[in-house]
Coordinates of C-alpha atoms and ligand atoms in Angstrom, one line a residue:
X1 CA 30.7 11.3 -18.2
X2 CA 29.8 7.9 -16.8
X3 CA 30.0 4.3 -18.6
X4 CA 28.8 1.2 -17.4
X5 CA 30.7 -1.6 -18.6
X6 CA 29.5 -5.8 -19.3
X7 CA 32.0 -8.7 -19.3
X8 CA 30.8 -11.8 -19.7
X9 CA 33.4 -13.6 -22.3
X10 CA 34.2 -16.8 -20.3
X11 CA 33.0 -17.5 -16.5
X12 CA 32.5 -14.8 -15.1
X13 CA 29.9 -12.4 -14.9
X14 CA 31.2 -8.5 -14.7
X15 CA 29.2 -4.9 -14.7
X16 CA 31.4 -1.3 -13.3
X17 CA 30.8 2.1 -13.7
X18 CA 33.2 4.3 -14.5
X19 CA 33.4 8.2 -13.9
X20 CA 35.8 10.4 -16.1
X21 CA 36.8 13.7 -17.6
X22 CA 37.8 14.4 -21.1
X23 CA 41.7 15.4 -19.0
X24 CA 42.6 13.0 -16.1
X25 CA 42.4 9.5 -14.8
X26 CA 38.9 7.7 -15.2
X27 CA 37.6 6.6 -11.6
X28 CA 35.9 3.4 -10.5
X29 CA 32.3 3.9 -9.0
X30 CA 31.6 0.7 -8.5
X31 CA 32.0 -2.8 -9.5
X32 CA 30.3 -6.3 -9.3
X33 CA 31.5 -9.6 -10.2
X34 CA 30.5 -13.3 -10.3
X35 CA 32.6 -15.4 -10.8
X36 CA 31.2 -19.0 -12.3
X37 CA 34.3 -21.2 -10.8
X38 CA 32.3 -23.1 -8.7
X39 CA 30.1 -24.1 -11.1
X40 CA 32.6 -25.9 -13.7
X41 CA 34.8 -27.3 -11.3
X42 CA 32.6 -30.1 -11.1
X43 CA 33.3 -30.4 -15.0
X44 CA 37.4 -29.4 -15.0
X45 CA 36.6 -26.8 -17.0
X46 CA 33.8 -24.4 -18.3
X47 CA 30.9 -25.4 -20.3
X48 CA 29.9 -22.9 -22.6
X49 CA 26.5 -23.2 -22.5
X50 CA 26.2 -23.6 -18.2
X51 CA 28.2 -20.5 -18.7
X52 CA 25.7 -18.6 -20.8
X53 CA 23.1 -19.4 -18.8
X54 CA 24.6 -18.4 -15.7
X55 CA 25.6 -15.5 -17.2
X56 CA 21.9 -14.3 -18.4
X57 CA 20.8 -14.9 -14.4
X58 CA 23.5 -13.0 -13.4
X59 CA 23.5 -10.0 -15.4
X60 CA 20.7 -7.9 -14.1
X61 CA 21.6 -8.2 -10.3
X62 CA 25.0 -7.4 -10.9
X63 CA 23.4 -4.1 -12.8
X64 CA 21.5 -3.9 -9.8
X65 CA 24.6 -3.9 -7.1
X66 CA 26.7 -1.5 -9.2
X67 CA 24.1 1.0 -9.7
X68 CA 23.0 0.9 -5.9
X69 CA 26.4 0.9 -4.5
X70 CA 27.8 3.8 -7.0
X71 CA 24.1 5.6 -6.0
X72 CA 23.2 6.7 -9.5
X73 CA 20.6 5.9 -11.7
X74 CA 20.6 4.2 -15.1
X75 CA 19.6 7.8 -16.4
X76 CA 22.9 9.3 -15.3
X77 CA 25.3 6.5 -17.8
X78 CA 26.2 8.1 -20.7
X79 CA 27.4 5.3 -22.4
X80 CA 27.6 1.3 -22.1
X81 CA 30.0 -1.0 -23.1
X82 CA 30.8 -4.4 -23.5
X83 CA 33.2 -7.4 -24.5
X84 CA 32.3 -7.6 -28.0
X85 CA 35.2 -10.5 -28.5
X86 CA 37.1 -12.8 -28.1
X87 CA 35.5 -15.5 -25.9
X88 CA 32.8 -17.8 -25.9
X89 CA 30.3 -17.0 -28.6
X90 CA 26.6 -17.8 -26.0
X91 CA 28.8 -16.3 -23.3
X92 CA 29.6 -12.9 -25.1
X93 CA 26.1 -12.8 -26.3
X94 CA 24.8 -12.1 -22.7
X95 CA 26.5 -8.8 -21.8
X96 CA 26.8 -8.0 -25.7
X97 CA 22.7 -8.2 -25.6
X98 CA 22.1 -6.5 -21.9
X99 CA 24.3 -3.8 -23.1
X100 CA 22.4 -3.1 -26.3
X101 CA 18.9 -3.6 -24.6
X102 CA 19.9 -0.8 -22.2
X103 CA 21.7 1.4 -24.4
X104 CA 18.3 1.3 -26.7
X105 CA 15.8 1.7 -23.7
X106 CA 18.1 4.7 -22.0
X107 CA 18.5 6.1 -25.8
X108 CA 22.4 6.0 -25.0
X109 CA 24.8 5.1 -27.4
X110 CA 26.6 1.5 -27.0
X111 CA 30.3 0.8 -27.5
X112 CA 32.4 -2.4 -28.5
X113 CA 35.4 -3.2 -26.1
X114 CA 37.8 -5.6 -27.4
X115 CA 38.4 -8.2 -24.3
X116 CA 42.4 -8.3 -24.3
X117 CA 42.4 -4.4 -24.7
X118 CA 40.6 -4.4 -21.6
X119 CA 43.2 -6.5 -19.8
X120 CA 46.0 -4.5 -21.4
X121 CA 44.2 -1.0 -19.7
X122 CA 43.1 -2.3 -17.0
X123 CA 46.5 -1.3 -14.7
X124 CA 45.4 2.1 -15.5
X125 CA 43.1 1.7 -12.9
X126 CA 45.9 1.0 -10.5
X127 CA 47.2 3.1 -7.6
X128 CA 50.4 3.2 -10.0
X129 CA 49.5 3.4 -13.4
X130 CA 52.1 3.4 -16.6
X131 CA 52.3 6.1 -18.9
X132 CA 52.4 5.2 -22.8
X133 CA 54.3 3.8 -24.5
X134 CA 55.2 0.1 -22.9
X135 CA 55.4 -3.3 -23.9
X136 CA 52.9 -5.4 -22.6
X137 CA 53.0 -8.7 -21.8
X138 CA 49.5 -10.4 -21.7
X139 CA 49.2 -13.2 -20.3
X140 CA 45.2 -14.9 -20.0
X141 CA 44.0 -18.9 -20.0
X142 CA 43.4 -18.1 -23.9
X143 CA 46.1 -15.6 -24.7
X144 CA 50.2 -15.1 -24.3
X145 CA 51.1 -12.4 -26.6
X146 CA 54.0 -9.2 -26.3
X147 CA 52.8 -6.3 -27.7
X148 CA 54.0 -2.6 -28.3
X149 CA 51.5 -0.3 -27.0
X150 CA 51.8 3.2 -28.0
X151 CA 48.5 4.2 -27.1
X152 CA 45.4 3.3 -26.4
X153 CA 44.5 1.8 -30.1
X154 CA 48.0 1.3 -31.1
X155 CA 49.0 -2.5 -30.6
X156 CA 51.8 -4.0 -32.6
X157 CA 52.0 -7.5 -32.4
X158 CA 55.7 -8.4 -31.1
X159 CA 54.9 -12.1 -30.5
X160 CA 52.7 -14.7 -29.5
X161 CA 52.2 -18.7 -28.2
X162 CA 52.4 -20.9 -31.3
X163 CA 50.1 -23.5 -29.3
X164 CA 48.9 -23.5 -25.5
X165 CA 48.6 -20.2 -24.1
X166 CA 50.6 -19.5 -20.4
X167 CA 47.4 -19.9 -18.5
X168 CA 46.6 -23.1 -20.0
X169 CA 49.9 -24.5 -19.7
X170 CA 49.2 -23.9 -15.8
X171 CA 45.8 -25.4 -16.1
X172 CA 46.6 -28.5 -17.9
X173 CA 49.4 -28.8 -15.8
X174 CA 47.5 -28.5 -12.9
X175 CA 44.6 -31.2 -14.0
X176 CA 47.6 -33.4 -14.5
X177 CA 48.8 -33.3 -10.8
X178 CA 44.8 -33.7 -9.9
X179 CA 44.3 -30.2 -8.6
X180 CA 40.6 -28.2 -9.5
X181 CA 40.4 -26.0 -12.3
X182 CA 41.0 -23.5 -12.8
X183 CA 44.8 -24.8 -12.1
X184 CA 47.2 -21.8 -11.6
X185 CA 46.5 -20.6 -8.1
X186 CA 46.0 -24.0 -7.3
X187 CA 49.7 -25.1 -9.2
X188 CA 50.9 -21.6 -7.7
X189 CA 50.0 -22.8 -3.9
X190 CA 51.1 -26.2 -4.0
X191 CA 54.5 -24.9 -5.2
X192 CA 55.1 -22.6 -2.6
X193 CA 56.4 -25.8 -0.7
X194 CA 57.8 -27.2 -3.7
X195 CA 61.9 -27.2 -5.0
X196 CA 61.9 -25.3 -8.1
X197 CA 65.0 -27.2 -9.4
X198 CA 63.7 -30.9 -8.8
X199 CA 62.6 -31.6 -11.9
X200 CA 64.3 -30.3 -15.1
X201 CA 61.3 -29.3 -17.5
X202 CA 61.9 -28.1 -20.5
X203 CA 61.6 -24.2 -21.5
X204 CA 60.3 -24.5 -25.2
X205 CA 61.4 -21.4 -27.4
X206 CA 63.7 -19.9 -25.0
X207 CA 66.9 -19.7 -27.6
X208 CA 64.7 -18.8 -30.3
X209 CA 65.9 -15.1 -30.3
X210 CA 62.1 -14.1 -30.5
X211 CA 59.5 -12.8 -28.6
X212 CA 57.5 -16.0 -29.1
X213 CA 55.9 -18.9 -26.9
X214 CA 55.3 -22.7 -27.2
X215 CA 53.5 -24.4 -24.5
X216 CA 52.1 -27.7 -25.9
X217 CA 55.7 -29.3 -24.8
X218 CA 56.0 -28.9 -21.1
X219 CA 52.8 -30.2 -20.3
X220 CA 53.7 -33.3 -22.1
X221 CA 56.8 -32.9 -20.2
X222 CA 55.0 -32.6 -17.3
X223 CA 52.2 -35.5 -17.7
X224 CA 55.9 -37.9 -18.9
X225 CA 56.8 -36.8 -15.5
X226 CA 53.7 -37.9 -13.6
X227 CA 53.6 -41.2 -15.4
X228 CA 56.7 -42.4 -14.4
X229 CA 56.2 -41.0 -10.9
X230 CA 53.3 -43.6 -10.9
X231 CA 50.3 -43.7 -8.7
X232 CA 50.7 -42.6 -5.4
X233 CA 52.9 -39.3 -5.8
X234 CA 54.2 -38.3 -2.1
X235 CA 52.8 -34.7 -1.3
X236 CA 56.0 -33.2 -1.1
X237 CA 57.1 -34.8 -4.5
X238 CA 53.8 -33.2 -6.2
X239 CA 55.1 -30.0 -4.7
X240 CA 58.4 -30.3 -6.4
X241 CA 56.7 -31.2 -9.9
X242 CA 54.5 -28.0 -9.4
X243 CA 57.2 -25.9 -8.3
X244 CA 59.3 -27.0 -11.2
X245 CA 56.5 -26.6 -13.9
X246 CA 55.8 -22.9 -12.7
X247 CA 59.4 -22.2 -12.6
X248 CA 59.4 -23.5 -16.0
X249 CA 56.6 -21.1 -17.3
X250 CA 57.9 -17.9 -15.0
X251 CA 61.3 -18.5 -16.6
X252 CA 59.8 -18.2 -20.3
X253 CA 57.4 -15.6 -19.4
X254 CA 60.3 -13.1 -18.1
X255 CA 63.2 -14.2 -20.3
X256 CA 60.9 -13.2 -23.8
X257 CA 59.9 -10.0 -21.9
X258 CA 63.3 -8.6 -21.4
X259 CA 63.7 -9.4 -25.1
X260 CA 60.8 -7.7 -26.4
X261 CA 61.8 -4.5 -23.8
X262 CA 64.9 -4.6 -25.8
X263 CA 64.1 -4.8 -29.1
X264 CA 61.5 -2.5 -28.7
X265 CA 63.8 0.0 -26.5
X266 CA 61.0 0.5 -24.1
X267 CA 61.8 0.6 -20.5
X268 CA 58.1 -0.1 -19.1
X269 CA 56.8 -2.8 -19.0
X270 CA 52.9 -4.0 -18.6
X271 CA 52.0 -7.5 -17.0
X272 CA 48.0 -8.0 -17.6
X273 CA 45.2 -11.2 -17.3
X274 CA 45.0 -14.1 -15.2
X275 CA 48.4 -15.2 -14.9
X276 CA 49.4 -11.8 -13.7
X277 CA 48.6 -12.8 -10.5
X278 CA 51.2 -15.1 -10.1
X279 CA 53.3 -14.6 -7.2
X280 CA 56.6 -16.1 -8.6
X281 CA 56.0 -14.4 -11.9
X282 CA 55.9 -10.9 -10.4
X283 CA 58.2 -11.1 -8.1
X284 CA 61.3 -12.6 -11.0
X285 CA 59.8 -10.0 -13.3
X286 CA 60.3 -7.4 -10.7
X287 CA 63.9 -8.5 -9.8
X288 CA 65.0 -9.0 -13.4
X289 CA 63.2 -5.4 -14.4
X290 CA 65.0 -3.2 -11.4
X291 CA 68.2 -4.3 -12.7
X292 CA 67.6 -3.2 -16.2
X293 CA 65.7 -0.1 -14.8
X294 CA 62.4 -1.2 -16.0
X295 CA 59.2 0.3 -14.3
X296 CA 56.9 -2.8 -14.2
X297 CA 53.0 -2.3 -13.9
X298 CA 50.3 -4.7 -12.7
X299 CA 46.7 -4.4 -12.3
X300 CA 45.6 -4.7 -8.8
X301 CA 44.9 -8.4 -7.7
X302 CA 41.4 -8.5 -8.2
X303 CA 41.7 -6.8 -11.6
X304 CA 44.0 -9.5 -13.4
X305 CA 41.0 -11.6 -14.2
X306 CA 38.5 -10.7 -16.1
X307 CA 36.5 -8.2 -15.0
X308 CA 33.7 -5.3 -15.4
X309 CA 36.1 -2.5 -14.4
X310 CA 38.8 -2.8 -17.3
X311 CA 35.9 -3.0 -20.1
X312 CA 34.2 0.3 -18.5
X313 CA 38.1 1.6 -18.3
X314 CA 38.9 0.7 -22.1
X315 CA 36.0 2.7 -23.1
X316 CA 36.4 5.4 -21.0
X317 CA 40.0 5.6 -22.0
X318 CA 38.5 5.4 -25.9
X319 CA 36.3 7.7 -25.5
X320 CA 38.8 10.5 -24.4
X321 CA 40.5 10.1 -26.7
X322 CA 37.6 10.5 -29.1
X323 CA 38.5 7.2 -30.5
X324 CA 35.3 5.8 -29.4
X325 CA 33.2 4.3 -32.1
X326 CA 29.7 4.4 -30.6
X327 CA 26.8 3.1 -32.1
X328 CA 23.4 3.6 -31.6
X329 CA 21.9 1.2 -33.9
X330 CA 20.5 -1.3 -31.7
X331 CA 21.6 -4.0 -34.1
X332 CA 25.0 -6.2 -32.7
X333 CA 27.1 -9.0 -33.1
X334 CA 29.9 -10.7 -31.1
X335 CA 33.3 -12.0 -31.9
X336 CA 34.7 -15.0 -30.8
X337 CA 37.8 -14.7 -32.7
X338 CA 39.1 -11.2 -33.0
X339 CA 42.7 -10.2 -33.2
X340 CA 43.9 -7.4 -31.0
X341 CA 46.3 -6.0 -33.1
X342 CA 43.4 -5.4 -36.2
X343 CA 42.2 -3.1 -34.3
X344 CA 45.1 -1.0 -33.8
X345 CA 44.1 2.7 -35.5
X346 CA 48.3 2.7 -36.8
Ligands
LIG401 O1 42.4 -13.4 -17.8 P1 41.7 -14.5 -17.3 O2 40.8 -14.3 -16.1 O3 40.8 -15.2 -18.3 C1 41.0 -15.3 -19.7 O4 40.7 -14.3 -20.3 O5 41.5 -16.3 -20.1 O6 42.8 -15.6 -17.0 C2 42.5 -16.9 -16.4 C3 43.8 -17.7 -16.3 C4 43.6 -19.1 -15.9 O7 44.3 -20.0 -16.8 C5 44.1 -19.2 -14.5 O8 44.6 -20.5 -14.1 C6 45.2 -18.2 -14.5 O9 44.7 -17.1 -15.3 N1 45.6 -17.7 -13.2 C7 46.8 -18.0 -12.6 C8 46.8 -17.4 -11.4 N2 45.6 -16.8 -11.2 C9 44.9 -17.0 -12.3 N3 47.9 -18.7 -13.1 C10 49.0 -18.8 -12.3 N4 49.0 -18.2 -11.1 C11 48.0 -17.5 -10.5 N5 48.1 -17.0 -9.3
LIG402 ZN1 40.5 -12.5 -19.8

C-alpha cells in the first residue's frame, strides 16, 4: 500500500509517500519540502495569509517532485492524507483541500492526520525507532506537552505549558537578543560560544512536582535582562544571555521528563518537533537518560520540523492498525484547535 501525505499547518509546505505492509516498518519513497522561512523573516514571524498563499503555489510542484523522484504515478497511492489540525486555519486549508481534490479525482479514500501525532510517530521513521509504550515529550513553536503513548491512538495527557510553549520561549527569546526568526537555531548557535552559568534565569515550574511547563516568565526574565544590559550588548555578553536562556529551557525540558519517565514507569523516552533539534537538549537528555537506563529516541534532523513524511507515516501507522478512519466523502474541514489527547481510541 502507498499513501501520500500533505502538511501545510504553519510555514512550510510538505508532500511524502510512504510504502508499507499490513506487518513491518512503513518506508519513505520520497519526500519534498518548502520551507517558507525566508519569506516571514522579513516580518519576525509568519503571516498567515502570505503563508496560505505560498502554500497553494507550492503544493502541486512538491506533488510533482515526490511522485517523479519515488517513480510512481498518482494511480499507484492508495490513500492520501493530510494535517487536518492544529495550525493555521488558511494554511491547513491548502493541503486539507489538495488532499481531498486528489483523493476525489483518483477515487481514493482521504484520511485526517492529527499534526502533533505526526511529530510524536515521526521517529518511527528513524534508523532507531522505539517500540510502544514511551513517554513522549513534544516539544513544537506551538506545543510542550508529556504524554503516555501506548500506541499509536493512545495519548494520555501527562502535562503541558500553562502559557508559552518551549519553541516560543526560544523564539521570543531570540527576537529579544535581535536575532531572525525563527529564533532557536539561531539562540542555539549564538550559545555555543556563550557561558551557560552567566546569567541566573529563572526555571519556572521546576519544584512543582509535575509534569508541567510555564514559559511566559523567562522571557520576561530575559527581556529584564537585556534592558539593563542597555544598548550596545558586547558579542560575547549576548552569547552568555543566550547560552543562559537555553540552559534555562534544556534544564526544564529534561528535569519534567525524568519525572514523567518516573511516574509513568516507562523507561523510553520520545523527543519529537522543532525544538528536538536542539543540540544541548539532546545531548543533557541523553546523559541524564543513560544513567537512569532510558533508551531515548529522536527523529532524524530533518524530520523534527514539520514535515510531509511523519503525516504520510501517522497514517500508514493508522492504517495498520486498521484504526484508520477514511473517508471518501469529498466533503472536509480543518481544525485549528484540536487536542491530541481527544483523539486517543482509550
Ligand atoms: O515543530 P515545528 O517545526 O513547528 C511547529 O509545529 O510549531 O517547530 C518549530 C520550532 C520553532 O520554535 C523553532 O525555533 C524551534 O522549533 N527550533 C529549535 C531548533 N530548531 C527548531 N529550537 C531550539 N533549537 C533548535 N536547534
Ligand atoms: Zn509542528
Amino acid at each position: 500500500m502507498k499513501v501520500l501525505g500533505f502538511e501545510s499547518s504553519c510555514d512550510e509546505t510538505g508532500v511524502a509517500l510512504i510504502e508499507f505492509e499490513m506487518q513491518g516498518a512503513p518506508r519513505l519513497l520520497a519526500q519534498a519540502l518548502h520551507s517558507q522561512i525566508v519569506m516571514h523573516q522579513a516580518y519576525g514571524g509568519v503571516v498567515p495569509e502570505l503563508a496560505s498563499r505560498d502554500h497553494i503555489r507550492r503544493v502541486v510542484p512538491l506533488t510533482r517532485e515526490v511522485m517523479a523522484v519515488s517513480r510512481c504515478s498518482l494511480q499507484d497511492v492508495d490513500c492520501i492524507a493530510y494535517t487536518r489540525g492544529p495550525g493555521l486555519a488558511g494554511a491547513l486549508l491548502v493541503a486539507a483541500g489538495a488532499a481531498q481534490a486528489l483523493a476525489f479525482a483518483l477515487g481514493k479514500p482521504s484520511l485526517a492526520v492529527h499534526h502533533l501525532e505526526g511529530h510524536l510517530l515521526s521517529p518511527f521513521l528513524s534508523t532507531d525507532p522505539p517500540q510502544f509504550p514511551f513517554v513522549a515529550l513534544l516539544v513544537s513553536g506551538g506545543h510542550t506537552q508529556l504524554m503516555r503513548v501506548s500506541d499509536v491512538g493512545q495519548y494520555e495527557l501527562l502535562g503541558e505549558t500553562i502559557d508559552d510553549a518551549a519553541g516560543e520561549a526560544f523564539d521570543k527569546s531570540a527576537k529579544l537578543m535581535g536575532l531572525p526568526y525563527p529564533g532557536g537555531p539561531h539562540l542555539a548557535r549564538l550559545a555555543q560560544n556563550g557561558d551557560p552559568a552567566a546569567f541566573a534565569l529563572p526555571r519556572p515550574l521546576i519544584h512543582s512536582g509535575k509534569p508541567d511547563f510555564s514559559f511566559a516568565g523567562l522571557k520576561t526574565a530575559v527581556l529584564t535582562q537585556i534592558r539593563k544590559l542597555g544598548d550596545n550588548i558586547e558579542p560575547q555578553v549576548l552569547a552568555d544571555v543566550a547560552a543562559s536562556t537555553q540552559a534555562a529551557i534544556v534544564e526544564v525540558l529534561v528535569k519534567k521528563s525524568l519525572l514523567a519517565l518516573k511516574l509513568t514507569g516507562l523507561n523510553r523516552l520520545v523527543v519529537a518537533g522543532g525544538v528536538g533539534a536542539n543540540a544541548m537538549l539532546r545531548e543533557q537528555l541523553n546523559s541524564a537518560c543513560l544513567r537512569r537506563d532510558v533508551r531515548v529516541h529522536y527523529p532524524e534532523l530533518d524530520l523534527c520540523t514539520d514535515n510531509g513524511a511523519m503525516i504520510a507515516m501517522a497514517a500508514a501507522m493508522r492504517l495498520q492498525r486498521g484504526i484508520g478512519q477514511t473517508s471518501r466523502e469529498g466533503s472536509f474541514d480543518v481544525l485549528p484547535r484540536w487536542n491530541l489527547a481527544d483523539i486517543s481510541s482509550r
